[in-house]
Tab-separated table of C-alpha atoms in Angstrom:
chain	number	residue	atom	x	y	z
A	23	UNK	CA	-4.553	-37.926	-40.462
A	24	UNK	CA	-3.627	-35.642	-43.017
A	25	UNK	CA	-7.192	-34.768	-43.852
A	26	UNK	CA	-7.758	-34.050	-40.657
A	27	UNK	CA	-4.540	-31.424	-40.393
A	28	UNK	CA	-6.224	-30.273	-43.638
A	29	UNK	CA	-9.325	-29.652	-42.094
A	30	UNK	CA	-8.266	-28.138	-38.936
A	31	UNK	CA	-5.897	-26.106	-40.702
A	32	UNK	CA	-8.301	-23.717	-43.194
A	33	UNK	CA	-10.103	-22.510	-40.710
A	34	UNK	CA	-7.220	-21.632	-38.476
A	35	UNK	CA	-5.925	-19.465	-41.954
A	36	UNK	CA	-9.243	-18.104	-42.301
A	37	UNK	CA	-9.508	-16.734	-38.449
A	38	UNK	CA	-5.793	-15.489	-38.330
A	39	UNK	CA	-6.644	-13.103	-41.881
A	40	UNK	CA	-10.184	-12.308	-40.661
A	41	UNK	CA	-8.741	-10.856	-37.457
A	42	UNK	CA	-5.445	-9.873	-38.970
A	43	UNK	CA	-7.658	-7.902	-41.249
A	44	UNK	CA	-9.568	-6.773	-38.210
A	45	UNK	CA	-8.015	-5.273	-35.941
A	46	UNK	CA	-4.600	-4.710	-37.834
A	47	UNK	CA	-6.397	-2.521	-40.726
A	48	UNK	CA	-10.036	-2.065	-40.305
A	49	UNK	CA	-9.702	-1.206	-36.392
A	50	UNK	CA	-6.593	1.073	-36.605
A	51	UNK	CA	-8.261	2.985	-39.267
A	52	UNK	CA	-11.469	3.356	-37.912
A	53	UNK	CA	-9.712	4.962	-34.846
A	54	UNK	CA	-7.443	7.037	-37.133
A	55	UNK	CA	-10.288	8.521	-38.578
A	56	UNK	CA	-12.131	9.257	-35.410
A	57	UNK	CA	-9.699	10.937	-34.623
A	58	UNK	CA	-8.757	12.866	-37.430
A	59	UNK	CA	-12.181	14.067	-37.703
A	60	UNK	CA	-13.129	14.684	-33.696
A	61	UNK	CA	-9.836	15.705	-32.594
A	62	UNK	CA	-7.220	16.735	-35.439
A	63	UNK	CA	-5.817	19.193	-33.298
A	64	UNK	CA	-4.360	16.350	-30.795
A	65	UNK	CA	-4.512	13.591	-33.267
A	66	UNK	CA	-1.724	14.916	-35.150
A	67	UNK	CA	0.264	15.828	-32.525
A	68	UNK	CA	-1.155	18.876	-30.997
A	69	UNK	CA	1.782	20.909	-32.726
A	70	UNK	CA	1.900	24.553	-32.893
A	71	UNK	CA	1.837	26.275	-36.147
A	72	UNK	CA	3.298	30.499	-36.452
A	73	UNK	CA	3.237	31.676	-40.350
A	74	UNK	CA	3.487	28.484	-41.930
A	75	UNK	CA	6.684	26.659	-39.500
A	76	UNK	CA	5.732	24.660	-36.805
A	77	UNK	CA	7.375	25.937	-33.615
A	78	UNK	CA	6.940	22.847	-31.448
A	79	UNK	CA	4.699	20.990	-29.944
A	80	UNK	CA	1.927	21.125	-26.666
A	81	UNK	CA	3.066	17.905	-25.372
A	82	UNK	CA	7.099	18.116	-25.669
A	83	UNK	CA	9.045	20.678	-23.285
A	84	UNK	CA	11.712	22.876	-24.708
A	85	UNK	CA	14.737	24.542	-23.845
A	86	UNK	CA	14.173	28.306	-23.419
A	87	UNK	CA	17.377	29.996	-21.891
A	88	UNK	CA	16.789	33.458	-22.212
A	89	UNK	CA	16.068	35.446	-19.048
A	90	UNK	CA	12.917	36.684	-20.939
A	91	UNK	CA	11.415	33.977	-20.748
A	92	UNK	CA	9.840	31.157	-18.767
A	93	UNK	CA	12.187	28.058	-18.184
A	94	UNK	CA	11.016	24.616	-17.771
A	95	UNK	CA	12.060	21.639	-16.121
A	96	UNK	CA	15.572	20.485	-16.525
A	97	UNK	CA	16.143	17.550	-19.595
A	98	UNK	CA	18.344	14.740	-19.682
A	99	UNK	CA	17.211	13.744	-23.283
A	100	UNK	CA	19.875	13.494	-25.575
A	101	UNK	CA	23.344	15.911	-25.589
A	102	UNK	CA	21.541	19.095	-25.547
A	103	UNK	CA	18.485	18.053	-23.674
A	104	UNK	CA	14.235	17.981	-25.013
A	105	UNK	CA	15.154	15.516	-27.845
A	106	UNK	CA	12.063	13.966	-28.692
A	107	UNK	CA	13.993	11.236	-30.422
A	108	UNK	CA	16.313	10.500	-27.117
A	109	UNK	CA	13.326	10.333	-24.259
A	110	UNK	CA	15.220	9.579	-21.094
A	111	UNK	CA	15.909	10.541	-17.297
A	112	UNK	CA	19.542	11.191	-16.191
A	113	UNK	CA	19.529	7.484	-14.449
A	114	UNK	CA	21.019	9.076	-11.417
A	115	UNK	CA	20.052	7.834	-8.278
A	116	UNK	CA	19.575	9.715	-4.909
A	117	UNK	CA	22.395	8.678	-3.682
A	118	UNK	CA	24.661	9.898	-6.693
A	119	UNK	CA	27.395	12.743	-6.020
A	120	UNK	CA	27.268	14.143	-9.812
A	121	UNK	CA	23.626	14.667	-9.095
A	122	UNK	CA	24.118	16.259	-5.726
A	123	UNK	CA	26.748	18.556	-7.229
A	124	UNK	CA	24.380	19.501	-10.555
A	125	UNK	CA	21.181	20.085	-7.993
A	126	UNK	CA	23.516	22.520	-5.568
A	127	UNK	CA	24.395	24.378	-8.633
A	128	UNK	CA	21.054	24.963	-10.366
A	129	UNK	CA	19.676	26.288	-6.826
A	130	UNK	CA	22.488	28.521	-6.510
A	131	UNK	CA	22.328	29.758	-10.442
A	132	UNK	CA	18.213	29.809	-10.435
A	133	UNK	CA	17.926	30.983	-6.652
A	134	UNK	CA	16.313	34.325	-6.998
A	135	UNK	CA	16.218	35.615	-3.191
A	136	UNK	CA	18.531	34.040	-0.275
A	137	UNK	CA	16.544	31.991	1.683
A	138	UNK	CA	14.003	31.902	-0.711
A	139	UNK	CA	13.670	27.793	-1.679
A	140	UNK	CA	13.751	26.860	-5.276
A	141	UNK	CA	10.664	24.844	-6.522
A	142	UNK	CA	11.761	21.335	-7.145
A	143	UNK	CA	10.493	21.563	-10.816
A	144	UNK	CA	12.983	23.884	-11.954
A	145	UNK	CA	16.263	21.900	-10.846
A	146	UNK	CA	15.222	18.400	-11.103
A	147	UNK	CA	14.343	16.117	-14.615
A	148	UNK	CA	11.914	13.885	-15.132
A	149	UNK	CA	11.664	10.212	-16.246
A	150	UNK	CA	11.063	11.319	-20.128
A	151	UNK	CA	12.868	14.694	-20.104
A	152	UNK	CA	10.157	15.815	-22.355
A	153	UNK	CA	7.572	17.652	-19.421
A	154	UNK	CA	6.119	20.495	-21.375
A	155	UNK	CA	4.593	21.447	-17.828
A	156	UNK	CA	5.921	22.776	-14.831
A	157	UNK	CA	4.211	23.424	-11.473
A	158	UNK	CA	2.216	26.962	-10.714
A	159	UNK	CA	4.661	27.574	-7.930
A	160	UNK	CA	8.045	27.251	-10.260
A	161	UNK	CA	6.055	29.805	-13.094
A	162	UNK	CA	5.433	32.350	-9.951
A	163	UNK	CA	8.956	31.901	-9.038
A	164	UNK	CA	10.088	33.360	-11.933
A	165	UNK	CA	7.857	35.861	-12.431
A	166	UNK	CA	10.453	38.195	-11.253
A	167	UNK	CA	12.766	37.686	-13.565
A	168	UNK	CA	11.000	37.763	-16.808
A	169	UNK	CA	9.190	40.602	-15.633
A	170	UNK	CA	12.554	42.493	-15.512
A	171	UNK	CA	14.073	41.103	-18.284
A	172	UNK	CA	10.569	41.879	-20.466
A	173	UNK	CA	10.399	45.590	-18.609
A	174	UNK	CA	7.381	44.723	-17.855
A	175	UNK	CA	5.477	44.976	-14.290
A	176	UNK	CA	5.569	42.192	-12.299
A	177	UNK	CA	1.606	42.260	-11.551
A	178	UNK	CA	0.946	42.109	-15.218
A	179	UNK	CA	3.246	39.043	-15.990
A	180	UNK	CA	1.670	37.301	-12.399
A	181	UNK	CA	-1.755	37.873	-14.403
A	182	UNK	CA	-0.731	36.513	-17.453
A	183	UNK	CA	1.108	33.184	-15.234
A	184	UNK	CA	-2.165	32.986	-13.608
A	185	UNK	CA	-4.372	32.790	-16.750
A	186	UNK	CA	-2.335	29.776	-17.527
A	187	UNK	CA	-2.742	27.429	-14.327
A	188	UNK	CA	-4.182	24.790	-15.698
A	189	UNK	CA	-6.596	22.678	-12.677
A	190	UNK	CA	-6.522	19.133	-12.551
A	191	UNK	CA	-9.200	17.174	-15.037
A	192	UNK	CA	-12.892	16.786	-13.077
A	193	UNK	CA	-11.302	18.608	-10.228
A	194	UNK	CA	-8.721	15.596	-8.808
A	195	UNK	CA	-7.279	14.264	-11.629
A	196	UNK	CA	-3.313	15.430	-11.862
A	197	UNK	CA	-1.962	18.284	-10.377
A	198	UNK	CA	-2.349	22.076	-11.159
A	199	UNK	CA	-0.042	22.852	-13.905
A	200	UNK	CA	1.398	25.431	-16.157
A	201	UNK	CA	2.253	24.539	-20.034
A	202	UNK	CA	5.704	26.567	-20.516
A	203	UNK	CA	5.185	26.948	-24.348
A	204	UNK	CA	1.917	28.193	-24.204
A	205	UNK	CA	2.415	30.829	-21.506
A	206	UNK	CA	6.244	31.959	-23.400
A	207	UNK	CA	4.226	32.381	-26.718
A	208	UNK	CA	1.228	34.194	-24.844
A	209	UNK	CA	3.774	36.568	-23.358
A	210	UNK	CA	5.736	37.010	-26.454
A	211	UNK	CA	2.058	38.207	-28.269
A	212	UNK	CA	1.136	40.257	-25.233
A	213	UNK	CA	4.345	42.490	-25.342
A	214	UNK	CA	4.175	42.296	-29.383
A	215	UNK	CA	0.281	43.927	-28.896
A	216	UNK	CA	1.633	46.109	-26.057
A	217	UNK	CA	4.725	47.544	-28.419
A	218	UNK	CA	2.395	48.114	-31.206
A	219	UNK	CA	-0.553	49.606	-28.878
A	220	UNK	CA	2.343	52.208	-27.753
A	221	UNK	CA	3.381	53.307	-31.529
């Protein structure tokens, strides 16, 4: 009986550190290098890099409050909102008052025009908090406003929103979008070329 345990036993041990070795070492790395190699850009992260610091990252919103610039979807992650390290929705359901309340006054505070409606993107969070992307119509919305705040014409910061609509992959995959990071750091380099171009 116990020869038989013995028996069945090694080459259970054997299996369980073959694929252990597998696909816990051999498999993980292969991929890891794959994709260090084909796609470092997004394999580490897909952060963004200006003089050395990294200022954030493609796939994580963040809080820009400035009138100067675009502002993305609301966050419920963490105290102070866009913590990576806190990913969460508010938890409030439709039927909650507090979120009734904080809805009515983020219309009323990012209502531009009475009577003009406020994209849903711009006073509503998502399940992660962390949306780096916000819908065409809520960058157009707010075209205005940066364009005021920037001095700038509003035709030239509509062209610059525009040359950030992203389409949905092969045509019907996800929705037209616009990255907020991207199109904030485009504008800040576009009015940084424009000062200089005017000394």
């Amino acid at each position: 009986m116990l020869k038989d345990f013995t028996t069945a036993l090694r080459p259970a041990l054997v299996l369980t550190l073959l694929f252990a070795a597998l696909l816990g070492i051999a498999y993980p790395a292969a991929l890891t290098g794959i994709g260090q190699v084909a796609f470092p850009h997004q394999a580490n992260g897909s952060l963004i890099e200006e003089n050395g610091q990294i200022r954030g990252s493609e796939l994580l919103g963040q809080n820009f409050a400035s009138p100067g610039y675009f502002h993305g979807r609301l966050s419920a992650a963490g105290a102070n909102g866009n913590d990576p390290t806190a990913s969460a929705g508010s938890n409030l359901g439709p039927a909650s008052q507090a979120l009734s309340d904080r809805v009515a006054k983020d219309i009323a505070a990012t209502r531009t025009t009475p009577g003009n409606s406020v994209p849903a993107d711009l006073v509503t969070t998502s399940a992660s908090g962390l949306d780096p992307e916000i819908s065409p119509e809520a960058a157009f919305y707010q075209v205005d406003r940066v364009a005021k705040a920037r001095g700038l014409s509003v035709e030239k910061v509509r062209a610059i929103v525009n040359a950030h609509v992203e389409q949905p992959l092969l045509g019907f995959l996800g929705e037209p979008r616009v990255n907020v990071l991207a199109l904030n750091r485009d504008l800040d380099k576009r009015v940084a070329s424009g000062a200089k171009a005017a000394e």
